[in-house]
GROMACS .gro file of C-alpha atoms in nm:
model
  439
    1MET     CA    1  -4.675  -6.650   3.096
    2THR     CA    2  -5.007  -6.568   3.248
    3ASP     CA    3  -5.057  -6.386   3.574
    4ASN     CA    4  -5.318  -6.637   3.687
    5PRO     CA    5  -5.213  -7.002   3.676
    6PRO     CA    6  -5.469  -7.257   3.559
    7GLN     CA    7  -5.705  -7.375   3.826
    8PRO     CA    8  -5.791  -7.738   3.887
    9GLY     CA    9  -6.061  -7.835   3.648
   10GLN     CA   10  -5.925  -7.621   3.362
   11GLY     CA   11  -5.755  -7.761   3.057
   12ASP     CA   12  -5.551  -8.079   3.089
   13ASP     CA   13  -5.454  -8.009   3.451
   14ASN     CA   14  -5.780  -8.138   3.594
   15PRO     CA   15  -5.673  -8.407   3.845
   16PHE     CA   16  -6.023  -8.555   3.821
   17LYS     CA   17  -6.001  -8.617   3.446
   18GLY     CA   18  -6.125  -8.964   3.363
   19THR     CA   19  -6.307  -9.009   3.694
   20PRO     CA   20  -6.674  -8.976   3.783
   21PHE     CA   21  -6.594  -8.635   3.936
   22GLU     CA   22  -6.459  -8.480   3.618
   23GLN     CA   23  -6.801  -8.327   3.555
   24LEU     CA   24  -6.801  -8.161   3.897
   25PHE     CA   25  -6.462  -7.999   3.845
   26GLY     CA   26  -6.489  -7.919   3.476
   27ALA     CA   27  -6.689  -7.671   3.276
   28GLY     CA   28  -7.005  -7.880   3.239
   29GLY     CA   29  -7.305  -7.947   3.457
   30GLY     CA   30  -7.429  -7.588   3.445
   31LEU     CA   31  -7.137  -7.460   3.653
   32PRO     CA   32  -6.882  -7.199   3.546
   33ALA     CA   33  -6.540  -7.326   3.442
   34GLY     CA   34  -6.297  -7.412   3.718
   35MET     CA   35  -6.326  -7.555   4.064
   36PRO     CA   36  -6.678  -7.514   4.202
   37ASP     CA   37  -6.742  -7.339   4.530
   38LEU     CA   38  -6.747  -7.645   4.757
   39ALA     CA   39  -6.868  -7.445   5.057
   40SER     CA   40  -7.169  -7.329   4.860
   41LEU     CA   41  -7.227  -7.677   4.725
   42MET     CA   42  -7.208  -7.820   5.077
   43GLY     CA   43  -7.455  -7.562   5.198
   44GLN     CA   44  -7.701  -7.664   4.929
   45VAL     CA   45  -7.689  -8.026   5.038
   46GLN     CA   46  -7.699  -7.946   5.409
   47ARG     CA   47  -8.024  -7.764   5.357
   48LEU     CA   48  -8.168  -8.098   5.246
   49MET     CA   49  -8.085  -8.271   5.572
   50GLN     CA   50  -8.024  -8.212   5.940
   51PRO     CA   51  -7.675  -8.262   6.092
   52TYR     CA   52  -7.614  -8.608   6.233
   53GLU     CA   53  -7.335  -8.831   6.360
   54GLY     CA   54  -7.224  -9.159   6.208
   55PRO     CA   55  -7.278  -9.299   5.858
   56ILE     CA   56  -7.660  -9.276   5.869
   57ASN     CA   57  -7.907  -9.017   5.996
   58TRP     CA   58  -8.090  -9.259   6.227
   59ASP     CA   59  -8.311  -8.994   6.389
   60TYR     CA   60  -8.452  -8.912   6.049
   61ALA     CA   61  -8.487  -9.280   5.952
   62ILE     CA   62  -8.676  -9.373   6.269
   63ASP     CA   63  -8.899  -9.066   6.249
   64MET     CA   64  -8.984  -9.151   5.888
   65ALA     CA   65  -9.053  -9.515   5.979
   66ARG     CA   66  -9.284  -9.419   6.266
   67LYS     CA   67  -9.476  -9.176   6.047
   68SER     CA   68  -9.516  -9.451   5.790
   69ALA     CA   69  -9.642  -9.696   6.053
   70ALA     CA   70  -9.885  -9.431   6.181
   71GLN     CA   71 -10.064  -9.413   5.845
   72GLN     CA   72 -10.283  -9.698   5.972
   73PRO     CA   73 -10.423  -9.737   6.324
   74ASP     CA   74 -10.149  -9.848   6.562
   75PRO     CA   75 -10.285  -9.864   6.916
   76SER     CA   76 -10.064  -9.983   7.199
   77PRO     CA   77 -10.141 -10.347   7.289
   78THR     CA   78 -10.379 -10.389   7.578
   79GLN     CA   79 -10.285 -10.574   7.895
   80ALA     CA   80 -10.506 -10.860   7.778
   81GLN     CA   81 -10.305 -10.886   7.453
   82LYS     CA   82  -9.977 -10.881   7.643
   83ASP     CA   83 -10.105 -11.156   7.871
   84ALA     CA   84 -10.220 -11.361   7.572
   85VAL     CA   85  -9.877 -11.333   7.407
   86ALA     CA   86  -9.696 -11.430   7.728
   87ASP     CA   87  -9.927 -11.732   7.772
   88ALA     CA   88  -9.882 -11.838   7.408
   89VAL     CA   89  -9.502 -11.817   7.426
   90ARG     CA   90  -9.502 -12.008   7.755
   91LEU     CA   91  -9.710 -12.288   7.602
   92ALA     CA   92  -9.498 -12.282   7.286
   93ASP     CA   93  -9.183 -12.331   7.491
   94HIS     CA   94  -9.342 -12.628   7.667
   95TRP     CA   95  -9.427 -12.791   7.334
   96LEU     CA   96  -9.080 -12.723   7.195
   97ASP     CA   97  -8.924 -12.915   7.485
   98THR     CA   98  -9.047 -13.233   7.314
   99ALA     CA   99  -8.900 -13.143   6.975
  100THR     CA  100  -8.545 -13.037   7.066
  101ASP     CA  101  -8.301 -13.075   7.351
  102PHE     CA  102  -8.205 -12.708   7.322
  103SER     CA  103  -8.323 -12.523   7.633
  104SER     CA  104  -8.559 -12.226   7.622
  105GLY     CA  105  -8.411 -11.905   7.488
  106VAL     CA  106  -8.692 -11.676   7.604
  107THR     CA  107  -8.679 -11.489   7.933
  108GLN     CA  108  -8.943 -11.226   7.857
  109ALA     CA  109  -9.244 -11.220   7.625
  110THR     CA  110  -9.472 -10.929   7.546
  111ALA     CA  111  -9.679 -10.759   7.275
  112TRP     CA  112  -9.565 -10.454   7.080
  113SER     CA  113  -9.732 -10.198   6.862
  114ARG     CA  114  -9.576 -10.134   6.521
  115ALA     CA  115  -9.409  -9.817   6.650
  116GLU     CA  116  -9.268 -10.008   6.948
  117TRP     CA  117  -9.133 -10.271   6.710
  118ILE     CA  118  -8.948 -10.001   6.512
  119VAL     CA  119  -8.787  -9.851   6.822
  120GLY     CA  120  -8.715 -10.189   6.982
  121THR     CA  121  -8.530 -10.329   6.679
  122THR     CA  122  -8.326 -10.020   6.583
  123GLU     CA  123  -8.001 -10.123   6.754
  124VAL     CA  124  -7.976 -10.448   6.558
  125TRP     CA  125  -8.066 -10.275   6.231
  126LYS     CA  126  -7.775 -10.039   6.296
  127LYS     CA  127  -7.539 -10.338   6.306
  128LEU     CA  128  -7.682 -10.466   5.980
  129VAL     CA  129  -7.708 -10.144   5.780
  130GLU     CA  130  -7.416  -9.925   5.892
  131PRO     CA  131  -7.139 -10.146   5.743
  132ILE     CA  132  -7.308 -10.111   5.403
  133ALA     CA  133  -7.328  -9.732   5.424
  134THR     CA  134  -6.973  -9.700   5.558
  135SER     CA  135  -6.826  -9.920   5.286
  136ALA     CA  136  -7.018  -9.734   5.017
  137VAL     CA  137  -6.861  -9.403   5.125
  138GLU     CA  138  -6.512  -9.557   5.150
  139SER     CA  139  -6.550  -9.717   4.810
  140LEU     CA  140  -6.656  -9.382   4.670
  141GLY     CA  141  -6.333  -9.221   4.788
  142GLN     CA  142  -6.122  -9.507   4.653
  143ALA     CA  143  -6.273  -9.456   4.308
  144LEU     CA  144  -6.067  -9.135   4.279
  145PRO     CA  145  -5.701  -9.125   4.172
  146GLU     CA  146  -5.464  -9.055   4.460
  147GLU     CA  147  -5.373  -8.705   4.345
  148ALA     CA  148  -5.740  -8.610   4.336
  149ARG     CA  149  -5.837  -8.731   4.682
  150ALA     CA  150  -5.685  -8.436   4.869
  151LEU     CA  151  -5.870  -8.185   4.654
  152ALA     CA  152  -6.190  -8.386   4.675
  153GLY     CA  153  -6.180  -8.422   5.053
  154PRO     CA  154  -6.464  -8.176   5.122
  155LEU     CA  155  -6.663  -8.320   4.833
  156ILE     CA  156  -6.621  -8.676   4.959
  157GLY     CA  157  -6.742  -8.563   5.299
  158MET     CA  158  -7.041  -8.398   5.141
  159LEU     CA  159  -7.125  -8.703   4.931
  160GLY     CA  160  -7.079  -8.922   5.238
  161LYS     CA  161  -7.341  -8.721   5.424
  162ALA     CA  162  -7.565  -8.730   5.118
  163THR     CA  163  -7.522  -9.108   5.104
  164GLY     CA  164  -7.617  -9.128   5.471
  165ALA     CA  165  -7.928  -8.921   5.403
  166MET     CA  166  -8.018  -9.139   5.106
  167VAL     CA  167  -7.972  -9.459   5.307
  168ALA     CA  168  -8.173  -9.309   5.594
  169THR     CA  169  -8.460  -9.256   5.351
  170GLN     CA  170  -8.439  -9.618   5.239
  171VAL     CA  171  -8.413  -9.742   5.598
  172GLY     CA  172  -8.709  -9.534   5.712
  173SER     CA  173  -8.923  -9.653   5.425
  174GLY     CA  174  -8.816 -10.015   5.469
  175LEU     CA  175  -8.870 -10.022   5.844
  176GLY     CA  176  -9.208  -9.854   5.811
  177THR     CA  177  -9.320 -10.113   5.555
  178LEU     CA  178  -9.177 -10.401   5.754
  179ALA     CA  179  -9.341 -10.284   6.078
  180GLY     CA  180  -9.679 -10.316   5.907
  181GLU     CA  181  -9.621 -10.684   5.824
  182VAL     CA  182  -9.392 -10.855   6.077
  183TRP     CA  183  -9.522 -11.097   6.341
  184GLY     CA  184  -9.236 -11.059   6.588
  185VAL     CA  185  -8.864 -10.990   6.618
  186THR     CA  186  -8.732 -11.294   6.428
  187ASP     CA  187  -8.905 -11.260   6.089
  188VAL     CA  188  -8.583 -11.189   5.899
  189GLY     CA  189  -8.410 -11.494   6.051
  190LEU     CA  190  -8.213 -11.285   6.300
  191PRO     CA  191  -8.325 -11.188   6.651
  192LEU     CA  192  -8.382 -10.812   6.627
  193SER     CA  193  -8.439 -10.756   6.999
  194THR     CA  194  -8.220 -10.796   7.304
  195PRO     CA  195  -8.131 -11.161   7.384
  196GLY     CA  196  -8.418 -11.348   7.544
  197GLN     CA  197  -8.685 -11.091   7.456
  198ALA     CA  198  -8.971 -11.231   7.248
  199ALA     CA  199  -9.209 -10.964   7.121
  200LEU     CA  200  -9.508 -11.022   6.895
  201VAL     CA  201  -9.720 -10.767   6.703
  202PRO     CA  202 -10.086 -10.871   6.756
  203ALA     CA  203 -10.229 -10.644   6.485
  204ASN     CA  204 -10.010 -10.802   6.217
  205ILE     CA  205 -10.068 -11.157   6.343
  206ARG     CA  206 -10.442 -11.103   6.327
  207ALA     CA  207 -10.411 -10.977   5.968
  208PHE     CA  208 -10.202 -11.282   5.873
  209GLY     CA  209 -10.475 -11.517   5.997
  210GLU     CA  210 -10.754 -11.354   5.797
  211GLY     CA  211 -10.891 -11.590   5.534
  212LEU     CA  212 -10.704 -11.897   5.661
  213ASP     CA  213 -11.009 -12.047   5.837
  214VAL     CA  214 -10.801 -12.091   6.152
  215THR     CA  215 -10.889 -11.961   6.498
  216ASP     CA  216 -10.711 -11.653   6.631
  217ASP     CA  217 -10.576 -11.858   6.922
  218ASP     CA  218 -10.417 -12.113   6.686
  219VAL     CA  219 -10.262 -11.839   6.471
  220LEU     CA  220 -10.113 -11.669   6.777
  221LEU     CA  221  -9.980 -11.997   6.918
  222TYR     CA  222  -9.823 -12.099   6.586
  223VAL     CA  223  -9.647 -11.764   6.550
  224ALA     CA  224  -9.537 -11.789   6.914
  225LEU     CA  225  -9.390 -12.134   6.839
  226ARG     CA  226  -9.184 -11.991   6.553
  227GLU     CA  227  -9.071 -11.697   6.765
  228ALA     CA  228  -8.973 -11.919   7.059
  229ALA     CA  229  -8.794 -12.168   6.831
  230HIS     CA  230  -8.582 -11.889   6.680
  231HIS     CA  231  -8.485 -11.762   7.024
  232ARG     CA  232  -8.408 -12.116   7.139
  233LEU     CA  233  -8.173 -12.175   6.847
  234PHE     CA  234  -7.985 -11.846   6.881
  235ALA     CA  235  -7.957 -11.875   7.259
  236ASN     CA  236  -7.805 -12.225   7.238
  237VAL     CA  237  -7.579 -12.164   6.936
  238PRO     CA  238  -7.378 -11.864   7.060
  239TRP     CA  239  -7.174 -11.819   6.742
  240LEU     CA  240  -7.476 -11.801   6.510
  241SER     CA  241  -7.572 -11.432   6.542
  242GLU     CA  242  -7.215 -11.313   6.491
  243HIS     CA  243  -7.175 -11.556   6.200
  244LEU     CA  244  -7.469 -11.394   6.021
  245LEU     CA  245  -7.364 -11.040   6.106
  246ALA     CA  246  -7.010 -11.118   5.984
  247ALA     CA  247  -7.152 -11.230   5.650
  248VAL     CA  248  -7.328 -10.893   5.618
  249THR     CA  249  -7.003 -10.713   5.708
  250ASP     CA  250  -6.807 -10.921   5.456
  251TYR     CA  251  -7.065 -10.832   5.196
  252ALA     CA  252  -7.016 -10.464   5.280
  253ARG     CA  253  -6.637 -10.490   5.251
  254GLY     CA  254  -6.674 -10.613   4.896
  255ILE     CA  255  -6.876 -10.314   4.779
  256GLU     CA  256  -6.766 -10.166   4.450
  257ILE     CA  257  -6.911  -9.840   4.322
  258ASN     CA  258  -7.028  -9.846   3.961
  259THR     CA  259  -6.825  -9.544   3.855
  260SER     CA  260  -6.931  -9.552   3.490
  261ASP     CA  261  -7.298  -9.517   3.583
  262MET     CA  262  -7.211  -9.247   3.835
  263GLU     CA  263  -7.021  -9.051   3.573
  264GLU     CA  264  -7.317  -9.067   3.335
  265LYS     CA  265  -7.554  -8.938   3.602
  266LEU     CA  266  -7.318  -8.664   3.716
  267ARG     CA  267  -7.272  -8.548   3.358
  268GLY     CA  268  -7.639  -8.465   3.330
  269MET     CA  269  -7.685  -8.327   3.683
  270ASP     CA  270  -7.742  -7.957   3.743
  271MET     CA  271  -7.522  -7.904   4.048
  272THR     CA  272  -7.685  -7.565   4.115
  273ASN     CA  273  -8.022  -7.736   4.170
  274PRO     CA  274  -8.046  -7.900   4.516
  275MET     CA  275  -8.363  -8.088   4.423
  276ALA     CA  276  -8.192  -8.243   4.122
  277MET     CA  277  -7.908  -8.356   4.345
  278GLN     CA  278  -8.149  -8.505   4.596
  279GLU     CA  279  -8.332  -8.695   4.321
  280ALA     CA  280  -8.001  -8.833   4.196
  281PHE     CA  281  -7.902  -8.951   4.543
  282GLU     CA  282  -8.240  -9.114   4.603
  283GLY     CA  283  -8.253  -9.260   4.253
  284GLY     CA  284  -7.945  -9.475   4.284
  285LEU     CA  285  -7.648  -9.251   4.215
  286PHE     CA  286  -7.426  -9.499   4.399
  287ASP     CA  287  -7.523  -9.820   4.222
  288LEU     CA  288  -7.341 -10.116   4.371
  289SER     CA  289  -7.213 -10.405   4.163
  290ASP     CA  290  -7.156 -10.748   4.313
  291SER     CA  291  -6.791 -10.843   4.353
  292PRO     CA  292  -6.668 -11.204   4.397
  293LYS     CA  293  -6.626 -11.139   4.771
  294GLN     CA  294  -6.982 -11.012   4.793
  295ARG     CA  295  -7.121 -11.312   4.608
  296ALA     CA  296  -6.939 -11.549   4.845
  297ALA     CA  297  -7.066 -11.362   5.152
  298LEU     CA  298  -7.415 -11.349   5.006
  299GLU     CA  299  -7.423 -11.725   4.948
  300ARG     CA  300  -7.301 -11.791   5.302
  301LEU     CA  301  -7.569 -11.562   5.441
  302GLU     CA  302  -7.845 -11.707   5.227
  303VAL     CA  303  -7.758 -12.067   5.311
  304THR     CA  304  -7.730 -12.000   5.684
  305LEU     CA  305  -8.060 -11.810   5.695
  306ALA     CA  306  -8.227 -12.091   5.501
  307LEU     CA  307  -8.089 -12.342   5.751
  308VAL     CA  308  -8.219 -12.132   6.042
  309GLU     CA  309  -8.565 -12.105   5.887
  310GLY     CA  310  -8.565 -12.471   5.787
  311TRP     CA  311  -8.470 -12.583   6.138
  312VAL     CA  312  -8.747 -12.368   6.289
  313ASP     CA  313  -8.997 -12.501   6.034
  314GLN     CA  314  -8.905 -12.864   6.106
  315VAL     CA  315  -8.895 -12.830   6.485
  316VAL     CA  316  -9.228 -12.645   6.499
  317GLY     CA  317  -9.379 -12.906   6.269
  318GLN     CA  318  -9.256 -13.181   6.501
  319ALA     CA  319  -9.387 -13.002   6.810
  320THR     CA  320  -9.736 -12.950   6.661
  321ALA     CA  321  -9.775 -13.281   6.475
  322GLU     CA  322 -10.002 -13.443   6.734
  323ARG     CA  323 -10.128 -13.131   6.910
  324MET     CA  324 -10.253 -12.877   6.655
  325PRO     CA  325 -10.462 -12.994   6.357
  326ALA     CA  326 -10.442 -12.648   6.202
  327ALA     CA  327 -10.061 -12.645   6.208
  328ALA     CA  328 -10.020 -12.795   5.859
  329LYS     CA  329 -10.236 -12.520   5.708
  330LEU     CA  330 -10.041 -12.251   5.894
  331GLN     CA  331  -9.708 -12.407   5.797
  332GLU     CA  332  -9.802 -12.398   5.430
  333ALA     CA  333  -9.918 -12.036   5.459
  334VAL     CA  334  -9.581 -11.941   5.611
  335ARG     CA  335  -9.391 -12.130   5.341
  336ARG     CA  336  -9.586 -11.961   5.064
  337ARG     CA  337  -9.526 -11.621   5.218
  338ARG     CA  338  -9.151 -11.685   5.241
  339ALA     CA  339  -9.121 -11.847   4.897
  340ALA     CA  340  -9.296 -11.551   4.735
  341GLY     CA  341  -9.040 -11.315   4.885
  342GLY     CA  342  -9.274 -11.158   5.135
  343PRO     CA  343  -9.242 -10.823   5.312
  344ALA     CA  344  -8.963 -10.942   5.542
  345GLU     CA  345  -8.743 -11.050   5.251
  346GLN     CA  346  -8.822 -10.740   5.045
  347ALA     CA  347  -8.751 -10.507   5.334
  348PHE     CA  348  -8.428 -10.690   5.418
  349ALA     CA  349  -8.318 -10.645   5.057
  350SER     CA  350  -8.405 -10.275   5.073
  351LEU     CA  351  -8.239 -10.215   5.409
  352VAL     CA  352  -7.924 -10.424   5.376
  353GLY     CA  353  -7.890 -10.442   4.999
  354LEU     CA  354  -7.907 -10.823   4.991
  355GLU     CA  355  -8.156 -11.008   4.772
  356LEU     CA  356  -8.225 -11.324   4.969
  357ARG     CA  357  -8.367 -11.647   4.829
  358PRO     CA  358  -8.621 -11.774   5.082
  359ARG     CA  359  -8.739 -12.047   4.845
  360ARG     CA  360  -8.469 -12.267   4.997
  361LEU     CA  361  -8.677 -12.292   5.316
  362ARG     CA  362  -8.847 -12.611   5.192
  363GLU     CA  363  -8.519 -12.780   5.105
  364ALA     CA  364  -8.366 -12.685   5.439
  365SER     CA  365  -8.670 -12.813   5.630
  366THR     CA  366  -8.655 -13.139   5.435
  367LEU     CA  367  -8.284 -13.174   5.513
  368TRP     CA  368  -8.333 -13.128   5.889
  369GLY     CA  369  -8.632 -13.360   5.893
  370SER     CA  370  -8.447 -13.632   5.704
  371LEU     CA  371  -8.145 -13.605   5.934
  372GLN     CA  372  -8.368 -13.621   6.243
  373THR     CA  373  -8.545 -13.930   6.111
  374ARG     CA  374  -8.222 -14.111   6.027
  375GLN     CA  375  -7.996 -14.009   6.315
  376GLY     CA  376  -8.217 -13.860   6.584
  377THR     CA  377  -8.273 -13.521   6.746
  378GLU     CA  378  -7.928 -13.497   6.906
  379ALA     CA  379  -7.750 -13.557   6.575
  380ARG     CA  380  -7.973 -13.305   6.398
  381ASP     CA  381  -7.913 -13.033   6.656
  382GLY     CA  382  -7.547 -13.129   6.694
  383VAL     CA  383  -7.480 -12.998   6.344
  384TRP     CA  384  -7.506 -12.649   6.497
  385MET     CA  385  -7.200 -12.722   6.711
  386HIS     CA  386  -6.969 -12.546   6.465
  387PRO     CA  387  -7.021 -12.353   6.139
  388ASP     CA  388  -6.793 -12.598   5.956
  389LEU     CA  389  -7.048 -12.873   6.020
  390LEU     CA  390  -7.338 -12.685   5.858
  391PRO     CA  391  -7.485 -12.805   5.529
  392THR     CA  392  -7.375 -12.618   5.217
  393ALA     CA  393  -7.563 -12.487   4.917
  394ALA     CA  394  -7.483 -12.816   4.741
  395ASP     CA  395  -7.639 -13.005   5.034
  396LEU     CA  396  -7.959 -12.804   4.992
  397ASP     CA  397  -7.964 -12.917   4.627
  398ASP     CA  398  -7.985 -13.276   4.758
  399PRO     CA  399  -8.142 -13.242   5.105
  400LEU     CA  400  -8.225 -13.612   5.143
  401GLY     CA  401  -7.864 -13.706   5.075
  402PHE     CA  402  -7.708 -13.492   5.349
  403ARG     CA  403  -7.475 -13.724   5.543
  404GLU     CA  404  -7.647 -14.025   5.397
  405GLY     CA  405  -7.460 -14.329   5.521
  406ALA     CA  406  -7.218 -14.110   5.718
  407GLU     CA  407  -7.177 -14.044   6.086
  408ALA     CA  408  -7.294 -13.709   6.220
  409THR     CA  409  -6.950 -13.635   6.362
  410GLY     CA  410  -6.796 -13.529   6.031
  411ASP     CA  411  -6.422 -13.482   6.083
  412LEU     CA  412  -6.450 -13.496   6.462
  413SER     CA  413  -6.370 -13.800   6.668
  414GLU     CA  414  -6.660 -13.962   6.850
  415GLU     CA  415  -6.526 -13.831   7.182
  416GLU     CA  416  -6.487 -13.476   7.046
  417PHE     CA  417  -6.835 -13.480   6.898
  418ASP     CA  418  -6.992 -13.611   7.219
  419ALA     CA  419  -6.812 -13.348   7.429
  420GLY     CA  420  -6.907 -13.067   7.193
  421LEU     CA  421  -7.268 -13.183   7.171
  422ARG     CA  422  -7.289 -13.204   7.550
  423ASP     CA  423  -7.164 -12.846   7.582
  424LEU     CA  424  -7.404 -12.728   7.311
  425LEU     CA  425  -7.710 -12.895   7.459
  426ASP     CA  426  -7.630 -12.777   7.810
  427GLY     CA  427  -7.705 -12.428   7.676
  428PRO     CA  428  -7.609 -12.087   7.816
  429ARG     CA  429  -7.882 -12.102   8.080
  430GLY     CA  430  -8.067 -12.365   8.276
  431ASP     CA  431  -8.425 -12.473   8.226
  432ALA     CA  432  -8.546 -12.349   8.564
  433PRO     CA  433  -8.893 -12.197   8.595
  434GLU     CA  434  -8.749 -11.849   8.645
  435ASP     CA  435  -8.597 -11.869   8.296
  436ARG     CA  436  -8.937 -11.915   8.139
  437PRO     CA  437  -9.093 -11.609   7.973
  438GLN     CA  438  -9.238 -11.348   8.199
  439GLU     CA  439  -9.475 -11.074   8.105
   0.00000   0.00000   0.00000
């Protein structure tokens, strides 16, 4: 008998044997044999980051994003620019009245600097990003055997904070990049501001129009049309925002940590070197593999976002057909930007972890246009009455065949469809002058 019983991590009694944490609690990794000093290890990591609440260090992320945006001139919009945006959105809403029966969704329109865009969209980004970070930490803990979780409690907490710091770095970088490219608050297909608030970024809109041989006024009006159309759709289809956010949450719930890759990286990590740990966290220590649940949520999200973008594309095209000769050129420029996976798509992938497929914008626009031609505006917009009525991925494969030879009511009776359509088109607000965008 020995006076000192074996410690966890020694011999065959290591409860972490066969898990990604075996290297942390064994004799490797540059540490002495036995259980490492978790307090010391925690102190090393805490020196890399400031204390924060929640799954992500948002103060750090926003500060990093603003510093990134400040690398190029970012003056606050002038009163003249704010007035120009408000006038453009007001005219856009007037034109959209002829293209859809949905009432205006804009109650305020203004111009933002890039820094203002970052601050003004943070609350919605929290809803999109935090479920991913939270699920990653939970999945990390579940990767351990039950008998090891109690011993690893402090370590899981430490790794959770490290994950939050890593995600904050990605968020800050992504938001900073995105702020330098976006036109407004609907570029990712979701309204990123408070309901009814349209906000455009004049500096980025001006950069988008360079080389297109289109006047600045036409570029601003076209972007305002897209912004106002997005707000109109989300204001009149109350379930749509939550439907998209739920798909992101469902994606997060399906997160599975790639424990084999983690084990390989931990095996070669010097746990006494804080910089090596930071590089591992930032370099993808917690690689995520798609589960069947994630793939299903991802497809639902991709299809719905494509339908949103396609509807906006078709409605704006209809509204500008006889009013703006330059609209066709601007429409094609937007489609090319989306199909190439522009900054909005790339940043969304970086921030939320979802690789979207914006190439389906053309198919979705064709589908909505074909339905409008065959069955009219009310039937086209009535599809938004309920998520079960929305086209599927298979429908986007054959956009001209969507409901070909079928009634727009689907499984609903004619009376049910008419009642639901009437409620949908009545909208959450009236079309009174006071509901039009103000400065």
